[in-house]
Amino acid sequence: MDVLDWGGAAGIEAEEFLVFPGMDELFALLEVNRHARSGEYDVLVVDCAPTAETLRLLSLPEVLSWYFEKVMPTERRLMKAARPILTRLTDLPVPEDEVFVAAQSVFISIESVRELMSRPEVTTARLVVNPEKMVIDEARRTYSYLGLFGYGVDSVIVNRVLPDLVSDPYFDRWRTIQKGHLDVVDDAFAEVPRLRLRLFDDEMVGVERLRVMAGELYGDRDPIYDFKAVSPFRIVEGEAGVTMELDVPFVEKSELDVFRHGHELFVRVGPYRRSFILPDALHRREVTRARLEGGTLQVSFGDPEGGR
Amino acid sequence: MDVLDWGGAAGIEAEEFLVFPGMDELFALLEVNRHARSGEYDVLVVDCAPTAETLRLLSLPEVLSWYFEKVMPTERRLMKAARPILTRLTDLPVPEDEVFVAAQSVFISIESVRELMSRPEVTTARLVVNPEKMVIDEARRTYSYLGLFGYGVDSVIVNRVLPDLVSDPYFDRWRTIQKGHLDVVDDAFAEVPRLRLRLFDDEMVGVERLRVMAGELYGDRDPIYDFKAVSPFRIVEGEAGVTMELDVPFVEKSELDVFRHGHELFVRVGPYRRSFILPDALHRREVTRARLEGGTLQVSFGDPEGGR
């Protein structure tokens, strides 16, 4: 334990930075990226926190990219213009251009991790649910938001399923309730493999017990290579023109918004939003239609020069 | 679903603000404050998210206050000095002083909710754990961090305890494991009431079933008035001088840091930090000692003018 008078505020700012909202996720992402780029692994498993936190983590590259591309350049130019005058006028601290250069290098790492995470042949998500109504509802929302951010889901694991060998009548009603929820899971996530894991009679901690768990869960399947995810994002060229498709299952029309602003298309699902930079080929095409069909958002672009 | 070209970037910025890290917690806090100040309630129950998210919520007033008090006034003065020149030099957007005035009013609300939440006769925290090792460990950490931020804990509820009427041998081992964990909870949280709730045989959803749950949990006790929390923060004047005491149970010496900077005392526990504005009487006193005893941090101040 240290008791000391700090020399200046600089130390405090560096400390404070660490507890500022979003910073822990940022450092977590940069760590994931560092490990991924090191090549020293067979598979990287990121055991994610509950939904809200995980989505915050997964949407951070998007949010930060937006800030770094739209807001920071303006701030930087503003400072460049103002710095000589400000330093003569006042003795207040004026951010040096190096601050922006340093921020730029963080941005490059974020772009790198975003690139890595949005390729379904490299990165997939595996959803784990308990057979409880609220948990399953949350998993559905998560699935939609993952789609929005371009993350592919490769399987759904239902954990804590009451095993058949339990005969105690205390659990009869519970078993009936679980059965209903298992059916809901099978319906809702029909397009991806669904695995089940029983409610164990022990705390499944330590490598030995995790091995038992893996055996019951995956059987003969390879936990890594036997599960594939499909990208929820596609550009489809047809006779009628070009269509951008985004799988956002379980989303209602009312929760969905599509906006175009210049060369960007903004899609919002519930509280989350993502911008898609339009490919050059689409720059001069108008959006002719946006519709939601079978859990897929389809945004159609007309011919260039306003024809169709 | 709307497809439209936005007129300008202003709309985007307002939207983006909503998904920026920390903003959802900020709005949640302001909502809590609004309800609390309305007076139209008997008791306000905030059902919190898992630990990390909740601590982020609870530490936000501290983090934001620091920003509003230390960083924003400098930014505002800087802008005041620079604005006339900048607007002549460039057509980049320059923040108006109204932006800072608006931010100031948010700050006043945050201070108001902080004041409300740190009074243990008004606000208490109730910890809910399952009888599992990791969950209990996390609850201990939470208890420490709550102490750091000045939140008093009034009870600990152990949920999903296997009831005696289950006789199935499948759960024999589980019962033994749970018994061990229940003992750990009783030891760890000895100074606050501990309540137990059985693993129910049904999904406890809806008012009727919640009433059954409340009956089993609280019995004859009033869920609100029969539980009191004690503030984890005290200023103690003794013969040897003035001592600031802060209850941070379960914390190791190595996780704790104490720093003084001017009229502020910074205490850090693990990843969280809080600043305490020293009362006037302590401004001219040196910190003579900081020690951790029985889960309480004691920071002693000597006599003014360097004596003791």
Coordinates of C-alpha atoms in Angstrom, one line a residue:
Chain A
M1 CA 0.0 0.0 0.0
D2 CA 1.4 3.3 -1.0
V3 CA 0.6 6.7 0.5
L4 CA 2.0 9.5 -1.6
D5 CA 1.3 12.9 -2.9
W6 CA 1.2 12.8 -6.7
G7 CA 3.3 15.2 -8.5
G8 CA 0.7 16.2 -11.1
A9 CA -2.6 15.4 -12.7
A10 CA -1.0 13.3 -15.5
G11 CA -0.9 10.2 -13.4
I12 CA -4.5 10.5 -12.4
E13 CA -5.6 10.9 -16.0
A14 CA -3.8 7.7 -17.1
E15 CA -5.5 5.9 -14.1
E16 CA -8.9 7.4 -14.8
F17 CA -8.7 6.3 -18.4
L18 CA -8.8 2.7 -17.3
V19 CA -12.1 2.9 -15.5
F20 CA -13.8 5.1 -18.1
P21 CA -16.8 3.3 -19.7
G22 CA -15.8 1.3 -22.8
M23 CA -12.1 1.2 -21.9
D24 CA -12.2 -2.3 -20.5
E25 CA -13.9 -3.6 -23.6
L26 CA -11.3 -1.8 -25.8
F27 CA -8.4 -3.4 -23.9
A28 CA -10.1 -6.8 -24.1
L29 CA -10.5 -6.4 -27.9
L30 CA -6.9 -5.3 -28.3
E31 CA -5.8 -8.4 -26.3
V32 CA -7.9 -10.7 -28.5
N33 CA -6.3 -9.1 -31.5
R34 CA -2.8 -9.4 -30.2
H35 CA -3.3 -13.1 -29.4
A36 CA -4.9 -13.7 -32.8
R37 CA -2.1 -12.0 -34.7
S38 CA 0.6 -13.9 -32.7
G39 CA -0.4 -17.2 -34.5
E40 CA 0.6 -19.0 -31.3
Y41 CA -2.6 -21.0 -30.8
D42 CA -4.8 -23.7 -32.2
V43 CA -8.1 -22.0 -31.4
L44 CA -8.9 -18.8 -29.5
V45 CA -11.9 -19.2 -27.2
V46 CA -13.3 -15.9 -25.8
D47 CA -15.7 -16.8 -23.0
C48 CA -18.0 -13.9 -23.1
A49 CA -19.9 -12.1 -20.3
P50 CA -23.7 -11.9 -20.2
T51 CA -25.5 -10.5 -23.2
A52 CA -25.4 -6.7 -22.7
E53 CA -21.7 -6.7 -21.9
T54 CA -20.8 -9.0 -24.8
L55 CA -22.8 -6.9 -27.3
R56 CA -21.1 -3.8 -26.0
L57 CA -17.8 -5.6 -26.6
L58 CA -18.8 -6.8 -30.1
S59 CA -20.2 -3.5 -31.2
L60 CA -17.3 -1.4 -29.9
P61 CA -15.2 -1.6 -33.2
E62 CA -18.2 -0.3 -35.1
V63 CA -18.8 2.6 -32.6
L64 CA -15.2 3.5 -32.3
S65 CA -14.6 3.3 -36.1
W66 CA -17.4 5.8 -36.5
Y67 CA -15.8 8.1 -34.0
F68 CA -12.3 7.8 -35.4
E69 CA -13.5 8.3 -39.0
K70 CA -16.1 11.0 -38.5
V71 CA -15.4 13.0 -35.3
M72 CA -11.6 12.7 -34.7
P73 CA -10.4 14.1 -38.1
T74 CA -12.5 17.2 -37.5
E75 CA -11.2 17.6 -33.9
R76 CA -7.7 17.2 -35.2
R77 CA -8.0 19.8 -38.0
L78 CA -9.7 22.1 -35.5
M79 CA -6.7 21.7 -33.1
K80 CA -4.2 22.2 -35.9
A81 CA -5.8 25.5 -36.8
A82 CA -6.2 26.6 -33.2
R83 CA -3.1 25.4 -31.4
P84 CA -0.7 28.2 -32.3
I85 CA -3.2 30.8 -31.2
L86 CA -4.4 29.0 -28.1
T87 CA -0.9 28.4 -26.8
R88 CA -0.2 32.2 -27.1
L89 CA -3.5 33.2 -25.6
T90 CA -3.7 30.9 -22.6
D91 CA -1.8 28.5 -20.4
L92 CA -4.5 25.9 -20.5
P93 CA -3.3 22.4 -21.7
V94 CA -3.8 22.2 -25.4
P95 CA -3.7 18.6 -26.9
E96 CA -0.6 18.1 -29.1
D97 CA -0.9 16.5 -32.5
E98 CA 0.9 13.4 -31.1
V99 CA -2.3 12.6 -29.1
F100 CA -4.2 12.2 -32.4
V101 CA -1.4 10.2 -33.9
A102 CA -1.5 7.8 -30.9
A103 CA -5.3 7.5 -31.2
Q104 CA -4.8 6.7 -34.9
S105 CA -2.7 3.7 -34.1
V106 CA -5.3 2.4 -31.7
F107 CA -7.8 2.8 -34.5
I108 CA -5.7 0.7 -36.8
S109 CA -5.7 -2.1 -34.2
I110 CA -9.5 -1.8 -33.9
E111 CA -9.9 -2.1 -37.6
S112 CA -7.7 -5.1 -37.6
V113 CA -9.8 -6.9 -34.9
R114 CA -13.0 -5.9 -36.7
E115 CA -11.7 -7.4 -39.9
L116 CA -10.8 -10.6 -38.1
M117 CA -14.1 -10.9 -36.2
S118 CA -16.4 -10.3 -39.1
R119 CA -15.0 -13.2 -41.2
P120 CA -17.2 -16.3 -40.5
E121 CA -14.5 -18.7 -41.7
V122 CA -12.2 -17.2 -38.9
T123 CA -14.6 -16.2 -36.2
T124 CA -17.9 -17.8 -35.1
A125 CA -20.2 -17.3 -32.1
R126 CA -21.6 -20.1 -30.0
L127 CA -24.7 -19.3 -28.0
V128 CA -25.3 -21.0 -24.6
V129 CA -28.7 -21.0 -23.1
N130 CA -30.5 -22.6 -20.1
P131 CA -34.0 -24.0 -20.8
E132 CA -35.7 -21.0 -19.3
K133 CA -38.0 -18.6 -21.0
M134 CA -36.1 -15.3 -20.3
V135 CA -32.8 -16.8 -21.2
I136 CA -34.1 -18.2 -24.6
D137 CA -35.7 -14.8 -25.4
E138 CA -32.4 -13.1 -24.6
A139 CA -30.5 -15.6 -26.9
R140 CA -32.8 -14.7 -29.7
R141 CA -32.2 -11.0 -29.3
T142 CA -28.4 -11.7 -29.2
Y143 CA -28.7 -13.7 -32.4
S144 CA -30.3 -10.8 -34.1
Y145 CA -27.7 -8.3 -32.9
L146 CA -24.9 -10.6 -33.8
G147 CA -26.3 -10.7 -37.3
L148 CA -26.4 -6.9 -37.4
F149 CA -22.7 -6.7 -36.6
G150 CA -21.9 -9.5 -39.1
Y151 CA -21.0 -12.2 -36.6
G152 CA -22.0 -15.7 -37.7
V153 CA -23.5 -18.2 -35.2
D154 CA -22.2 -21.8 -35.6
S155 CA -24.4 -23.6 -32.9
V156 CA -26.6 -23.2 -29.9
I157 CA -25.9 -25.2 -26.7
V158 CA -28.7 -25.8 -24.2
N159 CA -27.2 -26.3 -20.8
R160 CA -28.6 -27.7 -17.5
V161 CA -31.2 -30.0 -19.1
L162 CA -32.7 -32.2 -16.4
P163 CA -31.4 -35.7 -17.2
D164 CA -33.8 -38.7 -17.7
L165 CA -32.3 -40.6 -14.8
V166 CA -33.7 -38.1 -12.3
S167 CA -36.9 -39.7 -11.1
D168 CA -37.9 -37.5 -8.2
P169 CA -41.5 -36.3 -8.6
Y170 CA -40.3 -32.8 -7.3
F171 CA -39.0 -32.2 -10.8
D172 CA -42.0 -33.5 -12.8
R173 CA -43.4 -30.1 -13.4
W174 CA -39.9 -28.7 -14.2
R175 CA -39.3 -31.4 -16.7
T176 CA -42.5 -30.5 -18.5
I177 CA -41.6 -26.9 -18.6
Q178 CA -38.1 -27.7 -19.9
K179 CA -39.5 -29.9 -22.6
G180 CA -41.6 -26.9 -23.8
H181 CA -38.5 -24.7 -23.9
L182 CA -36.4 -27.3 -25.7
D183 CA -39.1 -27.4 -28.4
V184 CA -38.9 -23.6 -28.6
V185 CA -35.1 -23.7 -29.0
D186 CA -35.4 -26.3 -31.8
D187 CA -37.9 -24.2 -33.7
A188 CA -36.2 -20.8 -33.1
F189 CA -32.7 -22.0 -34.0
A190 CA -33.6 -24.6 -36.6
E191 CA -30.9 -23.4 -39.1
V192 CA -28.0 -24.1 -36.8
P193 CA -26.9 -27.3 -34.9
R194 CA -28.4 -27.4 -31.4
L195 CA -26.5 -29.4 -28.7
R196 CA -27.7 -30.4 -25.2
L197 CA -25.9 -30.7 -22.0
R198 CA -27.5 -32.2 -18.8
L199 CA -27.7 -30.6 -15.4
F200 CA -24.7 -32.2 -13.8
D201 CA -24.6 -33.6 -10.3
D202 CA -21.3 -31.9 -9.6
E203 CA -19.5 -28.6 -10.0
M204 CA -17.9 -28.9 -13.5
V205 CA -14.6 -27.2 -12.6
G206 CA -11.1 -28.3 -13.6
V207 CA -9.7 -29.9 -16.8
E208 CA -10.8 -33.4 -15.9
R209 CA -14.5 -32.6 -15.4
L210 CA -14.5 -30.3 -18.5
R211 CA -13.2 -33.3 -20.5
V212 CA -16.3 -35.3 -19.3
M213 CA -18.5 -32.3 -20.2
A214 CA -16.9 -32.0 -23.7
G215 CA -17.4 -35.7 -24.3
E216 CA -21.1 -35.6 -23.5
L217 CA -21.5 -32.4 -25.5
Y218 CA -19.6 -33.0 -28.7
G219 CA -19.3 -36.8 -28.8
D220 CA -17.5 -37.7 -32.0
R221 CA -17.8 -34.2 -33.5
D222 CA -14.7 -31.9 -33.5
P223 CA -15.7 -28.9 -31.4
I224 CA -13.8 -26.6 -33.8
Y225 CA -13.9 -27.9 -37.3
D226 CA -17.3 -29.6 -37.4
F227 CA -19.1 -26.3 -36.8
K228 CA -19.4 -23.7 -39.5
A229 CA -21.0 -20.3 -39.5
V230 CA -22.4 -18.5 -42.5
S231 CA -21.9 -14.8 -42.8
P232 CA -25.2 -12.9 -42.2
F233 CA -24.2 -10.3 -44.8
R234 CA -24.4 -10.7 -48.6
I235 CA -24.4 -8.6 -51.7
V236 CA -26.6 -10.4 -54.3
E237 CA -26.6 -9.3 -58.0
G238 CA -29.8 -10.2 -59.8
E239 CA -31.7 -9.2 -62.9
A240 CA -33.6 -6.5 -61.0
G241 CA -30.4 -4.9 -59.8
V242 CA -28.1 -5.3 -56.7
T243 CA -29.5 -6.3 -53.3
M244 CA -27.8 -6.1 -50.0
E245 CA -29.0 -8.9 -47.6
L246 CA -28.5 -9.0 -43.9
D247 CA -29.9 -11.9 -41.7
V248 CA -31.5 -10.4 -38.6
P249 CA -33.7 -13.2 -37.3
F250 CA -36.5 -12.6 -34.8
V251 CA -36.6 -8.9 -35.6
E252 CA -39.9 -7.1 -36.0
K253 CA -40.3 -4.5 -38.7
S254 CA -41.0 -1.9 -36.1
E255 CA -37.6 -2.5 -34.5
L256 CA -35.7 -2.0 -37.8
D257 CA -34.6 1.2 -39.5
V258 CA -32.6 1.8 -42.6
F259 CA -31.1 5.1 -43.5
R260 CA -28.8 6.2 -46.2
H261 CA -26.4 9.0 -45.8
G262 CA -24.0 9.6 -48.7
H263 CA -21.9 6.5 -49.2
E264 CA -23.0 4.9 -46.0
L265 CA -26.1 2.7 -45.3
F266 CA -27.2 2.8 -41.6
V267 CA -29.1 -0.2 -40.3
R268 CA -30.6 -0.1 -36.8
V269 CA -32.0 -3.1 -34.9
G270 CA -33.4 -2.2 -31.5
P271 CA -30.9 -0.1 -29.6
Y272 CA -27.9 -1.1 -31.9
R273 CA -26.9 0.5 -35.1
R274 CA -24.3 -0.3 -37.7
S275 CA -23.1 1.6 -40.8
F276 CA -22.2 -0.2 -44.0
I277 CA -19.8 1.6 -46.3
L278 CA -21.3 1.1 -49.7
P279 CA -19.1 -0.5 -52.4
D280 CA -18.1 1.8 -55.2
A281 CA -20.5 0.1 -57.6
L282 CA -23.4 1.2 -55.4
H283 CA -22.4 4.9 -54.9
R284 CA -24.4 6.2 -57.7
R285 CA -27.4 3.9 -57.3
E286 CA -30.5 4.9 -55.4
V287 CA -32.0 2.7 -52.7
T288 CA -35.3 1.5 -54.4
R289 CA -36.7 -0.7 -51.7
A290 CA -36.0 -2.1 -48.2
R291 CA -38.0 -5.0 -46.9
L292 CA -37.8 -7.7 -44.3
E293 CA -38.5 -11.2 -45.4
G294 CA -38.1 -14.4 -43.4
G295 CA -35.7 -12.7 -41.0
T296 CA -33.6 -11.2 -43.7
L297 CA -33.3 -7.5 -44.5
Q298 CA -33.2 -6.9 -48.2
V299 CA -32.1 -3.5 -49.5
S300 CA -32.4 -3.1 -53.2
F301 CA -30.4 -0.7 -55.3
G302 CA -31.7 0.5 -58.7
D303 CA -29.7 1.1 -61.9
P304 CA -27.2 3.9 -61.9
E305 CA -28.4 7.3 -63.3
G306 CA -31.8 6.8 -61.8
G307 CA -33.1 4.1 -64.2
R308 CA -34.1 0.6 -63.0
Chain B
M1 CA -39.2 1.0 -42.1
D2 CA -37.9 4.3 -43.4
V3 CA -35.5 4.7 -46.3
L4 CA -34.2 8.3 -46.6
D5 CA -31.2 10.4 -47.2
W6 CA -30.4 12.3 -44.1
G7 CA -30.0 16.0 -44.5
G8 CA -27.0 16.3 -42.3
A9 CA -24.7 14.7 -39.7
A10 CA -26.6 16.2 -36.7
G11 CA -29.2 13.3 -36.6
I12 CA -26.4 10.7 -36.8
E13 CA -24.6 12.2 -33.8
A14 CA -27.7 12.2 -31.6
E15 CA -28.3 8.6 -32.6
E16 CA -24.7 7.6 -32.0
F17 CA -24.7 9.2 -28.6
L18 CA -27.2 6.5 -27.5
V19 CA -25.0 3.6 -28.3
F20 CA -21.8 5.1 -27.0
P21 CA -20.3 3.2 -24.0
G22 CA -21.6 4.4 -20.7
M23 CA -24.7 6.2 -22.1
D24 CA -27.2 3.4 -21.3
E25 CA -26.0 3.4 -17.7
L26 CA -26.2 7.2 -17.6
F27 CA -29.8 7.2 -18.8
A28 CA -30.7 4.4 -16.4
L29 CA -29.3 6.4 -13.5
L30 CA -31.1 9.6 -14.5
E31 CA -34.3 7.5 -14.7
V32 CA -33.8 6.1 -11.2
N33 CA -33.2 9.7 -10.0
R34 CA -36.3 11.0 -11.7
H35 CA -38.5 8.3 -10.1
A36 CA -36.8 8.8 -6.7
R37 CA -37.3 12.6 -6.8
S38 CA -41.0 12.2 -7.9
G39 CA -41.9 10.8 -4.5
E40 CA -44.6 8.6 -6.2
Y41 CA -43.6 5.3 -4.7
D42 CA -43.3 3.2 -1.6
V43 CA -40.0 1.7 -2.5
L44 CA -37.9 1.7 -5.6
V45 CA -36.4 -1.7 -6.5
V46 CA -33.7 -1.6 -9.1
D47 CA -33.1 -5.1 -10.4
C48 CA -29.5 -5.0 -11.4
A49 CA -27.7 -6.7 -14.2
P50 CA -24.8 -9.1 -13.5
T51 CA -21.8 -7.8 -11.5
A52 CA -19.6 -6.0 -14.0
E53 CA -22.5 -4.1 -15.5
T54 CA -23.9 -3.2 -12.1
L55 CA -20.6 -1.9 -10.9
R56 CA -20.2 0.1 -14.0
L57 CA -23.6 1.6 -13.3
L58 CA -22.8 2.2 -9.6
S59 CA -19.4 3.7 -10.3
L60 CA -20.6 6.0 -13.1
P61 CA -21.5 9.0 -10.9
E62 CA -18.0 8.9 -9.5
V63 CA -16.3 8.6 -12.9
L64 CA -18.5 11.3 -14.4
S65 CA -18.2 13.7 -11.5
W66 CA -14.5 13.5 -11.9
Y67 CA -14.8 14.3 -15.6
F68 CA -17.2 17.1 -15.0
E69 CA -15.2 18.7 -12.3
K70 CA -11.7 18.2 -13.6
V71 CA -11.8 17.9 -17.4
M72 CA -14.8 19.8 -18.6
P73 CA -14.1 23.2 -17.0
T74 CA -10.8 23.3 -18.7
E75 CA -12.4 22.3 -22.0
R76 CA -15.0 25.0 -21.6
R77 CA -12.4 27.8 -20.8
L78 CA -10.3 26.6 -23.7
M79 CA -13.3 26.9 -26.0
K80 CA -14.3 30.2 -24.7
A81 CA -10.9 31.6 -25.5
A82 CA -10.7 29.9 -28.9
R83 CA -14.2 30.2 -30.2
P84 CA -14.1 33.7 -31.7
I85 CA -10.8 33.0 -33.5
L86 CA -11.8 29.5 -34.6
T87 CA -15.1 30.7 -36.2
R88 CA -13.2 33.3 -38.2
L89 CA -10.4 31.0 -39.2
T90 CA -12.3 27.9 -40.3
D91 CA -15.8 26.6 -41.2
L92 CA -15.3 23.5 -39.0
P93 CA -18.0 22.9 -36.3
V94 CA -17.0 24.7 -33.1
P95 CA -18.9 23.6 -29.9
E96 CA -21.1 26.5 -28.6
D97 CA -21.1 27.3 -24.8
E98 CA -24.6 26.0 -24.6
V99 CA -23.2 22.5 -25.1
F100 CA -21.3 22.9 -21.8
V101 CA -24.3 24.4 -20.1
A102 CA -26.4 21.4 -21.1
A103 CA -23.7 19.1 -19.9
Q104 CA -23.6 21.0 -16.6
S105 CA -27.3 20.2 -16.0
V106 CA -26.7 16.5 -16.6
F107 CA -23.9 16.8 -14.0
I108 CA -26.3 18.3 -11.4
S109 CA -28.6 15.3 -11.9
I110 CA -25.7 12.9 -11.5
E111 CA -24.6 14.6 -8.3
S112 CA -28.2 14.3 -7.1
V113 CA -28.4 10.5 -7.7
R114 CA -25.0 10.0 -6.2
E115 CA -26.1 11.8 -3.0
L116 CA -29.3 9.7 -2.9
M117 CA -27.5 6.4 -3.5
S118 CA -24.7 6.9 -0.9
R119 CA -27.0 7.4 2.0
P120 CA -27.6 3.9 3.6
E121 CA -30.8 5.1 5.3
V122 CA -32.2 5.7 1.8
T123 CA -30.4 3.2 -0.4
T124 CA -29.3 -0.3 0.4
A125 CA -28.0 -3.1 -1.8
R126 CA -29.2 -6.7 -1.5
L127 CA -26.8 -9.4 -2.9
V128 CA -28.3 -12.5 -4.5
V129 CA -26.1 -15.6 -5.0
N130 CA -26.5 -19.2 -6.0
P131 CA -24.7 -21.7 -3.9
E132 CA -21.8 -22.1 -6.4
K133 CA -18.2 -21.3 -5.8
M134 CA -17.7 -18.8 -8.6
V135 CA -20.9 -17.0 -7.8
I136 CA -20.0 -16.6 -4.2
D137 CA -16.5 -15.4 -5.0
E138 CA -18.0 -12.8 -7.3
A139 CA -20.5 -11.7 -4.6
R140 CA -17.5 -11.1 -2.2
R141 CA -15.8 -9.0 -4.8
T142 CA -19.0 -7.1 -5.4
Y143 CA -19.4 -6.5 -1.6
S144 CA -15.9 -5.0 -1.5
Y145 CA -16.5 -2.7 -4.5
L146 CA -19.9 -1.6 -3.1
G147 CA -18.0 -0.6 0.1
L148 CA -15.5 1.4 -2.0
F149 CA -18.3 3.4 -3.6
G150 CA -20.1 3.8 -0.2
Y151 CA -23.1 1.6 -0.8
G152 CA -24.3 -0.3 2.2
V153 CA -25.4 -4.0 1.9
D154 CA -28.5 -4.9 4.0
S155 CA -28.7 -8.7 3.3
V156 CA -27.5 -11.6 1.3
I157 CA -30.0 -14.0 -0.4
V158 CA -28.9 -17.5 -1.3
N159 CA -31.2 -18.7 -4.2
R160 CA -31.7 -22.2 -5.7
V161 CA -30.9 -24.2 -2.5
L162 CA -31.9 -27.8 -3.1
P163 CA -34.9 -28.4 -0.8
D164 CA -34.9 -31.2 1.8
L165 CA -37.9 -32.9 0.1
V166 CA -35.8 -33.8 -2.9
S167 CA -34.8 -37.4 -2.2
D168 CA -33.3 -38.5 -5.6
P169 CA -29.8 -39.9 -5.1
Y170 CA -28.7 -38.0 -8.3
F171 CA -28.6 -34.9 -6.2
D172 CA -26.7 -36.4 -3.2
R173 CA -23.4 -35.1 -4.2
W174 CA -24.8 -31.8 -5.2
R175 CA -26.4 -31.4 -1.8
T176 CA -23.1 -32.0 -0.1
I177 CA -21.4 -29.4 -2.3
Q178 CA -24.2 -26.9 -1.6
K179 CA -23.9 -27.5 2.1
G180 CA -20.3 -26.5 1.9
H181 CA -21.1 -23.4 0.0
L182 CA -23.8 -22.4 2.4
D183 CA -21.3 -22.6 5.2
V184 CA -18.9 -20.4 3.2
V185 CA -21.7 -17.8 2.8
D186 CA -22.5 -17.8 6.5
D187 CA -18.9 -17.2 7.3
A188 CA -18.2 -14.6 4.7
F189 CA -21.3 -12.5 5.2
A190 CA -21.6 -13.1 9.0
E191 CA -22.3 -9.4 9.7
V192 CA -25.4 -9.1 7.5
P193 CA -28.6 -11.2 7.6
R194 CA -28.5 -14.2 5.2
L195 CA -31.7 -15.6 3.7
R196 CA -32.3 -18.8 1.8
L197 CA -34.6 -19.6 -1.1
R198 CA -35.2 -23.1 -2.4
L199 CA -34.7 -24.3 -6.0
F200 CA -38.4 -24.1 -7.0
D201 CA -40.1 -26.8 -9.1
D202 CA -41.6 -24.1 -11.4
E203 CA -40.8 -20.9 -13.3
M204 CA -41.4 -18.2 -10.7
V205 CA -42.9 -15.7 -13.1
G206 CA -45.9 -13.5 -12.5
V207 CA -47.2 -11.7 -9.4
E208 CA -48.9 -14.8 -7.8
R209 CA -45.7 -16.9 -7.9
L210 CA -43.6 -14.0 -6.7
R211 CA -45.9 -13.7 -3.7
V212 CA -45.2 -17.4 -2.9
M213 CA -41.5 -16.7 -3.2
A214 CA -41.7 -13.6 -1.0
G215 CA -43.6 -15.6 1.6
E216 CA -40.9 -18.3 1.8
L217 CA -38.1 -15.7 1.7
Y218 CA -39.1 -13.1 4.2
G219 CA -41.8 -14.9 6.3
D220 CA -42.9 -12.4 8.9
R221 CA -40.2 -9.9 8.2
D222 CA -40.9 -6.7 6.3
P223 CA -38.8 -6.9 3.1
I224 CA -38.1 -3.1 3.3
Y225 CA -38.1 -1.9 6.9
D226 CA -36.6 -4.9 8.7
F227 CA -33.3 -4.7 6.8
K228 CA -30.8 -1.9 7.6
A229 CA -27.5 -1.2 6.0
V230 CA -24.6 0.6 7.7
S231 CA -22.5 3.1 5.7
P232 CA -19.1 1.6 4.9
F233 CA -17.5 5.1 5.3
R234 CA -16.8 6.9 8.6
I235 CA -14.7 9.7 9.9
V236 CA -13.5 8.9 13.4
E237 CA -11.9 11.5 15.7
G238 CA -9.8 10.0 18.4
E239 CA -6.9 11.0 20.7
A240 CA -4.3 10.2 18.1
G241 CA -6.0 12.4 15.5
V242 CA -8.6 11.9 12.7
T243 CA -9.0 8.6 11.0
M244 CA -11.0 8.0 7.8
E245 CA -12.5 4.4 7.8
L246 CA -13.8 2.5 4.8
D247 CA -15.1 -1.0 5.0
V248 CA -13.7 -3.0 2.1
P249 CA -14.2 -6.7 3.1
F250 CA -12.3 -9.5 1.5
V251 CA -9.7 -7.2 0.0
E252 CA -6.1 -8.1 0.1
K253 CA -3.5 -5.5 0.8
S254 CA -2.0 -6.0 -2.6
E255 CA -5.2 -5.0 -4.3
L256 CA -5.5 -1.7 -2.4
D257 CA -3.9 1.6 -3.1
V258 CA -4.2 4.9 -1.4
F259 CA -3.0 8.2 -2.9
R260 CA -3.4 11.8 -1.9
H261 CA -3.5 14.5 -4.4
G262 CA -4.2 18.0 -2.9
H263 CA -7.6 18.0 -1.2
E264 CA -8.5 14.6 -2.6
L265 CA -7.8 11.1 -1.3
F266 CA -7.9 8.4 -4.0
V267 CA -8.6 4.8 -2.9
R268 CA -8.3 2.0 -5.4
V269 CA -9.6 -1.5 -4.9
G270 CA -8.8 -3.8 -7.8
P271 CA -9.8 -2.2 -11.0
Y272 CA -12.1 0.4 -9.4
R273 CA -11.1 3.8 -7.9
R274 CA -12.8 6.4 -6.0
S275 CA -11.8 9.9 -4.9
F276 CA -12.8 11.3 -1.6
I277 CA -12.9 15.1 -1.2
L278 CA -11.3 15.7 2.1
P279 CA -13.3 17.8 4.6
D280 CA -11.9 21.3 5.3
A281 CA -10.6 20.2 8.7
L282 CA -8.3 17.7 7.0
H283 CA -6.9 20.0 4.3
R284 CA -3.8 21.0 6.2
R285 CA -3.2 17.6 7.8
E286 CA -0.8 15.1 6.5
V287 CA -1.6 11.4 6.0
T288 CA 0.4 9.7 8.7
R289 CA -0.6 6.1 8.1
A290 CA -2.8 3.9 6.0
R291 CA -3.5 0.3 7.1
L292 CA -5.9 -2.5 6.4
E293 CA -7.4 -4.1 9.5
G294 CA -10.2 -6.7 9.6
G295 CA -11.5 -5.6 6.2
T296 CA -11.5 -1.9 7.0
L297 CA -9.1 0.6 5.5
Q298 CA -8.0 3.1 8.1
V299 CA -6.3 6.3 6.9
S300 CA -4.9 8.4 9.7
F301 CA -4.3 12.1 9.5
G302 CA -1.8 13.9 11.8
D303 CA -2.2 17.2 13.6
P304 CA -2.2 20.3 11.4
E305 CA 1.1 22.0 10.9
G306 CA 3.0 18.8 10.7
G307 CA 2.8 17.9 14.5
R308 CA 1.0 14.7 15.6

